[in-house]
Amino acid sequence: MTAVAEAKIKRRVLPSPVTGQEIVLVGVIVVLWAALAVSTPAFLTAGSIQPLLVATAPVALVGVAMTIVIITGGIDVSVGGAIMVCSVLTAKALVGTDGVSLGVAVLLSIAAGGLLGLVNGVLIAYGRVHAIIITFGTANLFMFLGLRIFGSGTVNGIPATLAFFGRGPDGRTLGIPHAFLITLVITAVAWWYLRHTAGGRHFFAIGGDAQAARLAGVRVQRRVLLAYVLTGVLVGLASCFVIAQGTSTLDQSVGSGKELAVIAAVVIGGTSIMGGRGSVLGTLLGALLVQSVASGVTQLGWRSQLSDLFVGIFIIVAVGADLLRARARRSR
Amino acid sequence: MAATPLLELRGIDKSFGPVQVLHDVGMSVYPGEVTALVGDNGAGKSTLVKCISGIYTIDAGTVLFDGRTVTVNSPRDAADLGIEVVYQDLALCDNLDIVQNMFLGREQKRGIVLDEPTMEQMAAETLASLSVRTVKSLRQLVASLSGGQRQTVAIAKAVLWNSKVVILDEPTAALGVAQTAQVLELVRRLADNGLGVALISHNMNEVFAVSDRIAALYLGRMAAEVKTSDVTHAQVVELITGGRSGNLGLPPEGPTDFADFMPGGQL
């Protein structure tokens, strides 16, 4: 073998572990936090950052799975409805003198979420209809199901069983909220899996060209099914976070609009909505940025609609940057 | 040349519902030779390839590999035997790099972790053995490659696995003149390295430039299998368009598919 070929083998074999988008996001978050710290001295305190991290956790957690789904070229707009079903089911199980324990509640929520994800996954992997149509349908179905479980009104008197995931002192270790810590660990595992295992690579291949992946021997349907089941499972866990963050009352607005918040975080994180490219680390940063903006707008005493405006601008900038990158790659 | 074909098909029948696409097709691919599979559109070339590669299951007939009867029910079975197919539409993922594409579905691992250095080295060695020098970096995305380079990667992917038979479905259909020459040279080199190569092509110049044998399909029947040196351009064209040429090809009085519908019987 020639010296050139050997030199190639010795150098870094994979592209850099952090994408440009992620570096930009870290920069934007740092600047934003610095600006907020200057304008509202209370911002850079534990009392302000801790709730921010807790609120980021459910969106980022579902975002991890959503990133994988979008990498395969799909999308799941039913996560809002799924969060509603899981939350109300789990909240009802917690209520009363015979309310379930923390472990049982988490398992119940995850099982329910996994089941909903399985429904999506089977329909999308074996039904050969585009994911947006299927999940738009199941989103309505899940919402109907959630409202039926709610019955007439709200779920009241939810005990503090899930305080481990909550905003209070029980929800922190060394000052770091458990919900955020768990999200961080799951993001890290997903990042590693996508980058260093064959299964992870197959998600990217499916998003690039599903037919080519199939001919190469990738079990496309099984992979796609797995992506949606994983989404359901993480929706189940995120629902526990949602309950823990709330008051003792759960109302019917739970989960509403969450699918858009999650997709926004994924897109802002640099994942291509066309599939084939993306990063869970970017999604975590995207979720953190969106939540920081919301928190900052509140603390500055601005009207909360402004937060939507900023998120909208971020999405457009992120998608624009993605298009420019794709164009640059093609012309290279 | 070697007496035993590497791949031999006998009496292959294949129907889709009421339509019989392949009738009693036989074909042989010999090691160290390029067998050109020719035929008009709809003659059944692609169907035959998909039967060999296990995407379609055959209704009747025998497939012999290295003299043994084998059953191929999936692309995986074919790959396990050492039969690789390079598809017409270049089955590569644009968003993955060259190494990732070459190993897609058959990644090398250490435990559960991808073994990137080994895969890079194997890819580099395979490309070097095919004397491919046109790619800049093995970590280039396939999206950034030219048509000829993509075809090269697809072929390199097929020979990576010590495969014995490589089937190429119109590898030059989308290529320019220079790139076509490069790919044909590569096809020839595969055979010279001892592989059995089957090349589907529409281009007579290409067929005569690179093949040792020609197998001509006509309306789902094997019209003739001949040595390239024994026939002329004109004869092959007649075989493709009419199923026969002089004393070569299908018997003239054989019942054709049209005979039933045409007043006066014969065409």
mmCIF file with all atom_site columns, C-alpha atoms in Angstrom, chain A residues 99-227:
data_model
loop_
_atom_site.group_PDB
_atom_site.id
_atom_site.type_symbol
_atom_site.label_atom_id
_atom_site.label_alt_id
_atom_site.label_comp_id
_atom_site.label_asym_id
_atom_site.label_entity_id
_atom_site.label_seq_id
_atom_site.pdbx_PDB_ins_code
_atom_site.Cartn_x
_atom_site.Cartn_y
_atom_site.Cartn_z
_atom_site.occupancy
_atom_site.B_iso_or_equiv
_atom_site.pdbx_formal_charge
_atom_site.auth_seq_id
_atom_site.auth_comp_id
_atom_site.auth_asym_id
_atom_site.auth_atom_id
_atom_site.pdbx_PDB_model_num
ATOM 1   C CA . GLY A 1 99  ? -51.811 4.983  44.279 1.00 0.00 ? 99  GLY A CA 1
ATOM 2   C CA . VAL A 1 100 ? -48.857 3.239  42.646 1.00 0.00 ? 100 VAL A CA 1
ATOM 3   C CA . SER A 1 101 ? -45.208 3.785  43.577 1.00 0.00 ? 101 SER A CA 1
ATOM 4   C CA . LEU A 1 102 ? -42.641 5.744  41.566 1.00 0.00 ? 102 LEU A CA 1
ATOM 5   C CA . GLY A 1 103 ? -41.208 2.664  39.839 1.00 0.00 ? 103 GLY A CA 1
ATOM 6   C CA . VAL A 1 104 ? -44.594 1.272  38.870 1.00 0.00 ? 104 VAL A CA 1
ATOM 7   C CA . ALA A 1 105 ? -45.713 4.671  37.584 1.00 0.00 ? 105 ALA A CA 1
ATOM 8   C CA . VAL A 1 106 ? -42.624 4.995  35.368 1.00 0.00 ? 106 VAL A CA 1
ATOM 9   C CA . LEU A 1 107 ? -43.003 1.463  34.031 1.00 0.00 ? 107 LEU A CA 1
ATOM 10  C CA . LEU A 1 108 ? -46.702 1.992  33.377 1.00 0.00 ? 108 LEU A CA 1
ATOM 11  C CA . SER A 1 109 ? -46.055 5.225  31.518 1.00 0.00 ? 109 SER A CA 1
ATOM 12  C CA . ILE A 1 110 ? -43.253 3.708  29.456 1.00 0.00 ? 110 ILE A CA 1
ATOM 13  C CA . ALA A 1 111 ? -45.337 0.635  28.612 1.00 0.00 ? 111 ALA A CA 1
ATOM 14  C CA . ALA A 1 112 ? -48.261 2.797  27.521 1.00 0.00 ? 112 ALA A CA 1
ATOM 15  C CA . GLY A 1 113 ? -45.971 5.009  25.431 1.00 0.00 ? 113 GLY A CA 1
ATOM 16  C CA . GLY A 1 114 ? -44.241 1.997  23.899 1.00 0.00 ? 114 GLY A CA 1
ATOM 17  C CA . LEU A 1 115 ? -47.603 0.557  22.899 1.00 0.00 ? 115 LEU A CA 1
ATOM 18  C CA . LEU A 1 116 ? -48.652 3.810  21.201 1.00 0.00 ? 116 LEU A CA 1
ATOM 19  C CA . GLY A 1 117 ? -45.276 3.924  19.450 1.00 0.00 ? 117 GLY A CA 1
ATOM 20  C CA . LEU A 1 118 ? -45.765 0.336  18.324 1.00 0.00 ? 118 LEU A CA 1
ATOM 21  C CA . VAL A 1 119 ? -49.074 1.311  16.698 1.00 0.00 ? 119 VAL A CA 1
ATOM 22  C CA . ASN A 1 120 ? -47.342 4.122  14.784 1.00 0.00 ? 120 ASN A CA 1
ATOM 23  C CA . GLY A 1 121 ? -44.360 1.946  13.916 1.00 0.00 ? 121 GLY A CA 1
ATOM 24  C CA . VAL A 1 122 ? -46.351 -0.991 12.561 1.00 0.00 ? 122 VAL A CA 1
ATOM 25  C CA . LEU A 1 123 ? -48.552 1.280  10.435 1.00 0.00 ? 123 LEU A CA 1
ATOM 26  C CA . ILE A 1 124 ? -45.572 3.213  9.046  1.00 0.00 ? 124 ILE A CA 1
ATOM 27  C CA . ALA A 1 125 ? -43.096 0.339  8.552  1.00 0.00 ? 125 ALA A CA 1
ATOM 28  C CA . TYR A 1 126 ? -45.554 -2.130 7.056  1.00 0.00 ? 126 TYR A CA 1
ATOM 29  C CA . GLY A 1 127 ? -48.312 0.134  5.758  1.00 0.00 ? 127 GLY A CA 1
ATOM 30  C CA . ARG A 1 128 ? -46.158 2.004  3.242  1.00 0.00 ? 128 ARG A CA 1
ATOM 31  C CA . VAL A 1 129 ? -47.958 5.291  3.890  1.00 0.00 ? 129 VAL A CA 1
ATOM 32  C CA . HIS A 1 130 ? -45.893 8.364  4.718  1.00 0.00 ? 130 HIS A CA 1
ATOM 33  C CA . ALA A 1 131 ? -45.270 8.890  8.419  1.00 0.00 ? 131 ALA A CA 1
ATOM 34  C CA . ILE A 1 132 ? -46.812 12.366 8.507  1.00 0.00 ? 132 ILE A CA 1
ATOM 35  C CA . ILE A 1 133 ? -50.184 11.005 7.349  1.00 0.00 ? 133 ILE A CA 1
ATOM 36  C CA . ILE A 1 134 ? -50.136 8.053  9.740  1.00 0.00 ? 134 ILE A CA 1
ATOM 37  C CA . THR A 1 135 ? -49.052 10.054 12.781 1.00 0.00 ? 135 THR A CA 1
ATOM 38  C CA . PHE A 1 136 ? -51.471 12.864 11.959 1.00 0.00 ? 136 PHE A CA 1
ATOM 39  C CA . GLY A 1 137 ? -54.187 10.227 12.108 1.00 0.00 ? 137 GLY A CA 1
ATOM 40  C CA . THR A 1 138 ? -52.917 8.604  15.292 1.00 0.00 ? 138 THR A CA 1
ATOM 41  C CA . ALA A 1 139 ? -52.411 12.065 16.881 1.00 0.00 ? 139 ALA A CA 1
ATOM 42  C CA . ASN A 1 140 ? -56.173 12.597 16.703 1.00 0.00 ? 140 ASN A CA 1
ATOM 43  C CA . LEU A 1 141 ? -56.792 9.056  17.845 1.00 0.00 ? 141 LEU A CA 1
ATOM 44  C CA . PHE A 1 142 ? -54.487 9.454  20.847 1.00 0.00 ? 142 PHE A CA 1
ATOM 45  C CA . MET A 1 143 ? -56.108 12.772 21.769 1.00 0.00 ? 143 MET A CA 1
ATOM 46  C CA . PHE A 1 144 ? -59.529 11.169 21.671 1.00 0.00 ? 144 PHE A CA 1
ATOM 47  C CA . LEU A 1 145 ? -58.232 8.327  23.814 1.00 0.00 ? 145 LEU A CA 1
ATOM 48  C CA . GLY A 1 146 ? -56.627 10.773 26.254 1.00 0.00 ? 146 GLY A CA 1
ATOM 49  C CA . LEU A 1 147 ? -59.820 12.796 26.623 1.00 0.00 ? 147 LEU A CA 1
ATOM 50  C CA . ARG A 1 148 ? -61.804 9.605  27.226 1.00 0.00 ? 148 ARG A CA 1
ATOM 51  C CA . ILE A 1 149 ? -59.422 8.634  30.033 1.00 0.00 ? 149 ILE A CA 1
ATOM 52  C CA . PHE A 1 150 ? -59.727 12.145 31.505 1.00 0.00 ? 150 PHE A CA 1
ATOM 53  C CA . GLY A 1 151 ? -63.496 11.698 31.565 1.00 0.00 ? 151 GLY A CA 1
ATOM 54  C CA . SER A 1 152 ? -65.308 14.926 32.336 1.00 0.00 ? 152 SER A CA 1
ATOM 55  C CA . GLY A 1 153 ? -62.655 17.088 33.969 1.00 0.00 ? 153 GLY A CA 1
ATOM 56  C CA . THR A 1 154 ? -59.203 17.241 35.428 1.00 0.00 ? 154 THR A CA 1
ATOM 57  C CA . VAL A 1 155 ? -57.240 14.705 37.462 1.00 0.00 ? 155 VAL A CA 1
ATOM 58  C CA . ASN A 1 156 ? -56.991 16.148 40.965 1.00 0.00 ? 156 ASN A CA 1
ATOM 59  C CA . GLY A 1 157 ? -54.979 15.398 44.066 1.00 0.00 ? 157 GLY A CA 1
ATOM 60  C CA . ILE A 1 158 ? -51.926 13.898 42.369 1.00 0.00 ? 158 ILE A CA 1
ATOM 61  C CA . PRO A 1 159 ? -49.486 12.993 45.161 1.00 0.00 ? 159 PRO A CA 1
ATOM 62  C CA . ALA A 1 160 ? -45.811 13.941 45.059 1.00 0.00 ? 160 ALA A CA 1
ATOM 63  C CA . THR A 1 161 ? -44.732 10.386 44.186 1.00 0.00 ? 161 THR A CA 1
ATOM 64  C CA . LEU A 1 162 ? -42.830 11.635 41.132 1.00 0.00 ? 162 LEU A CA 1
ATOM 65  C CA . ALA A 1 163 ? -41.037 14.449 43.004 1.00 0.00 ? 163 ALA A CA 1
ATOM 66  C CA . PHE A 1 164 ? -37.776 12.728 42.060 1.00 0.00 ? 164 PHE A CA 1
ATOM 67  C CA . PHE A 1 165 ? -38.249 14.227 38.562 1.00 0.00 ? 165 PHE A CA 1
ATOM 68  C CA . GLY A 1 166 ? -39.702 17.532 39.753 1.00 0.00 ? 166 GLY A CA 1
ATOM 69  C CA . ARG A 1 167 ? -38.602 21.097 40.448 1.00 0.00 ? 167 ARG A CA 1
ATOM 70  C CA . GLY A 1 168 ? -38.338 20.704 44.192 1.00 0.00 ? 168 GLY A CA 1
ATOM 71  C CA . PRO A 1 169 ? -35.283 19.818 46.296 1.00 0.00 ? 169 PRO A CA 1
ATOM 72  C CA . ASP A 1 170 ? -36.189 16.093 45.986 1.00 0.00 ? 170 ASP A CA 1
ATOM 73  C CA . GLY A 1 171 ? -35.678 16.420 42.250 1.00 0.00 ? 171 GLY A CA 1
ATOM 74  C CA . ARG A 1 172 ? -31.989 17.352 42.435 1.00 0.00 ? 172 ARG A CA 1
ATOM 75  C CA . THR A 1 173 ? -28.627 15.817 43.199 1.00 0.00 ? 173 THR A CA 1
ATOM 76  C CA . LEU A 1 174 ? -25.721 18.220 43.728 1.00 0.00 ? 174 LEU A CA 1
ATOM 77  C CA . GLY A 1 175 ? -27.982 20.944 42.416 1.00 0.00 ? 175 GLY A CA 1
ATOM 78  C CA . ILE A 1 176 ? -28.582 19.241 39.072 1.00 0.00 ? 176 ILE A CA 1
ATOM 79  C CA . PRO A 1 177 ? -32.201 18.281 38.352 1.00 0.00 ? 177 PRO A CA 1
ATOM 80  C CA . HIS A 1 178 ? -32.650 14.500 37.900 1.00 0.00 ? 178 HIS A CA 1
ATOM 81  C CA . ALA A 1 179 ? -34.912 14.964 34.895 1.00 0.00 ? 179 ALA A CA 1
ATOM 82  C CA . PHE A 1 180 ? -32.187 16.857 33.083 1.00 0.00 ? 180 PHE A CA 1
ATOM 83  C CA . LEU A 1 181 ? -29.495 14.429 34.213 1.00 0.00 ? 181 LEU A CA 1
ATOM 84  C CA . ILE A 1 182 ? -31.461 11.445 32.892 1.00 0.00 ? 182 ILE A CA 1
ATOM 85  C CA . THR A 1 183 ? -32.040 13.284 29.615 1.00 0.00 ? 183 THR A CA 1
ATOM 86  C CA . LEU A 1 184 ? -28.333 14.020 29.381 1.00 0.00 ? 184 LEU A CA 1
ATOM 87  C CA . VAL A 1 185 ? -27.400 10.364 29.891 1.00 0.00 ? 185 VAL A CA 1
ATOM 88  C CA . ILE A 1 186 ? -29.966 9.121  27.350 1.00 0.00 ? 186 ILE A CA 1
ATOM 89  C CA . THR A 1 187 ? -28.779 11.725 24.834 1.00 0.00 ? 187 THR A CA 1
ATOM 90  C CA . ALA A 1 188 ? -25.178 10.595 25.330 1.00 0.00 ? 188 ALA A CA 1
ATOM 91  C CA . VAL A 1 189 ? -26.087 6.933  24.851 1.00 0.00 ? 189 VAL A CA 1
ATOM 92  C CA . ALA A 1 190 ? -28.100 7.754  21.694 1.00 0.00 ? 190 ALA A CA 1
ATOM 93  C CA . TRP A 1 191 ? -25.237 9.873  20.361 1.00 0.00 ? 191 TRP A CA 1
ATOM 94  C CA . TRP A 1 192 ? -22.806 7.021  20.867 1.00 0.00 ? 192 TRP A CA 1
ATOM 95  C CA . TYR A 1 193 ? -25.199 4.463  19.375 1.00 0.00 ? 193 TYR A CA 1
ATOM 96  C CA . LEU A 1 194 ? -25.860 6.509  16.241 1.00 0.00 ? 194 LEU A CA 1
ATOM 97  C CA . ARG A 1 195 ? -22.173 7.111  15.665 1.00 0.00 ? 195 ARG A CA 1
ATOM 98  C CA . HIS A 1 196 ? -20.495 3.866  16.590 1.00 0.00 ? 196 HIS A CA 1
ATOM 99  C CA . THR A 1 197 ? -22.858 0.962  15.908 1.00 0.00 ? 197 THR A CA 1
ATOM 100 C CA . ALA A 1 198 ? -24.148 -0.682 12.761 1.00 0.00 ? 198 ALA A CA 1
ATOM 101 C CA . GLY A 1 199 ? -27.731 -0.213 13.928 1.00 0.00 ? 199 GLY A CA 1
ATOM 102 C CA . GLY A 1 200 ? -27.171 3.519  14.298 1.00 0.00 ? 200 GLY A CA 1
ATOM 103 C CA . ARG A 1 201 ? -25.623 3.792  10.865 1.00 0.00 ? 201 ARG A CA 1
ATOM 104 C CA . HIS A 1 202 ? -28.597 1.949  9.363  1.00 0.00 ? 202 HIS A CA 1
ATOM 105 C CA . PHE A 1 203 ? -30.944 4.723  10.555 1.00 0.00 ? 203 PHE A CA 1
ATOM 106 C CA . PHE A 1 204 ? -28.907 7.182  8.472  1.00 0.00 ? 204 PHE A CA 1
ATOM 107 C CA . ALA A 1 205 ? -28.806 4.834  5.479  1.00 0.00 ? 205 ALA A CA 1
ATOM 108 C CA . ILE A 1 206 ? -32.599 4.477  5.517  1.00 0.00 ? 206 ILE A CA 1
ATOM 109 C CA . GLY A 1 207 ? -32.990 8.245  5.517  1.00 0.00 ? 207 GLY A CA 1
ATOM 110 C CA . GLY A 1 208 ? -30.505 8.541  2.662  1.00 0.00 ? 208 GLY A CA 1
ATOM 111 C CA . ASP A 1 209 ? -32.027 5.929  0.372  1.00 0.00 ? 209 ASP A CA 1
ATOM 112 C CA . ALA A 1 210 ? -34.319 3.295  1.877  1.00 0.00 ? 210 ALA A CA 1
ATOM 113 C CA . GLN A 1 211 ? -34.303 1.164  -1.283 1.00 0.00 ? 211 GLN A CA 1
ATOM 114 C CA . ALA A 1 212 ? -30.506 1.129  -1.468 1.00 0.00 ? 212 ALA A CA 1
ATOM 115 C CA . ALA A 1 213 ? -30.347 0.250  2.220  1.00 0.00 ? 213 ALA A CA 1
ATOM 116 C CA . ARG A 1 214 ? -32.760 -2.639 1.673  1.00 0.00 ? 214 ARG A CA 1
ATOM 117 C CA . LEU A 1 215 ? -30.720 -3.992 -1.249 1.00 0.00 ? 215 LEU A CA 1
ATOM 118 C CA . ALA A 1 216 ? -27.585 -3.756 0.897  1.00 0.00 ? 216 ALA A CA 1
ATOM 119 C CA . GLY A 1 217 ? -29.199 -6.032 3.458  1.00 0.00 ? 217 GLY A CA 1
ATOM 120 C CA . VAL A 1 218 ? -30.450 -3.507 6.019  1.00 0.00 ? 218 VAL A CA 1
ATOM 121 C CA . ARG A 1 219 ? -33.647 -4.672 7.709  1.00 0.00 ? 219 ARG A CA 1
ATOM 122 C CA . VAL A 1 220 ? -35.435 -1.447 6.915  1.00 0.00 ? 220 VAL A CA 1
ATOM 123 C CA . GLN A 1 221 ? -38.880 -2.230 8.297  1.00 0.00 ? 221 GLN A CA 1
ATOM 124 C CA . ARG A 1 222 ? -37.515 -3.502 11.600 1.00 0.00 ? 222 ARG A CA 1
ATOM 125 C CA . ARG A 1 223 ? -35.354 -0.381 12.004 1.00 0.00 ? 223 ARG A CA 1
ATOM 126 C CA . VAL A 1 224 ? -38.226 1.985  11.232 1.00 0.00 ? 224 VAL A CA 1
ATOM 127 C CA . LEU A 1 225 ? -40.481 0.141  13.671 1.00 0.00 ? 225 LEU A CA 1
ATOM 128 C CA . LEU A 1 226 ? -37.780 0.443  16.340 1.00 0.00 ? 226 LEU A CA 1
ATOM 129 C CA . ALA A 1 227 ? -37.507 4.220  15.827 1.00 0.00 ? 227 ALA A CA 1
#
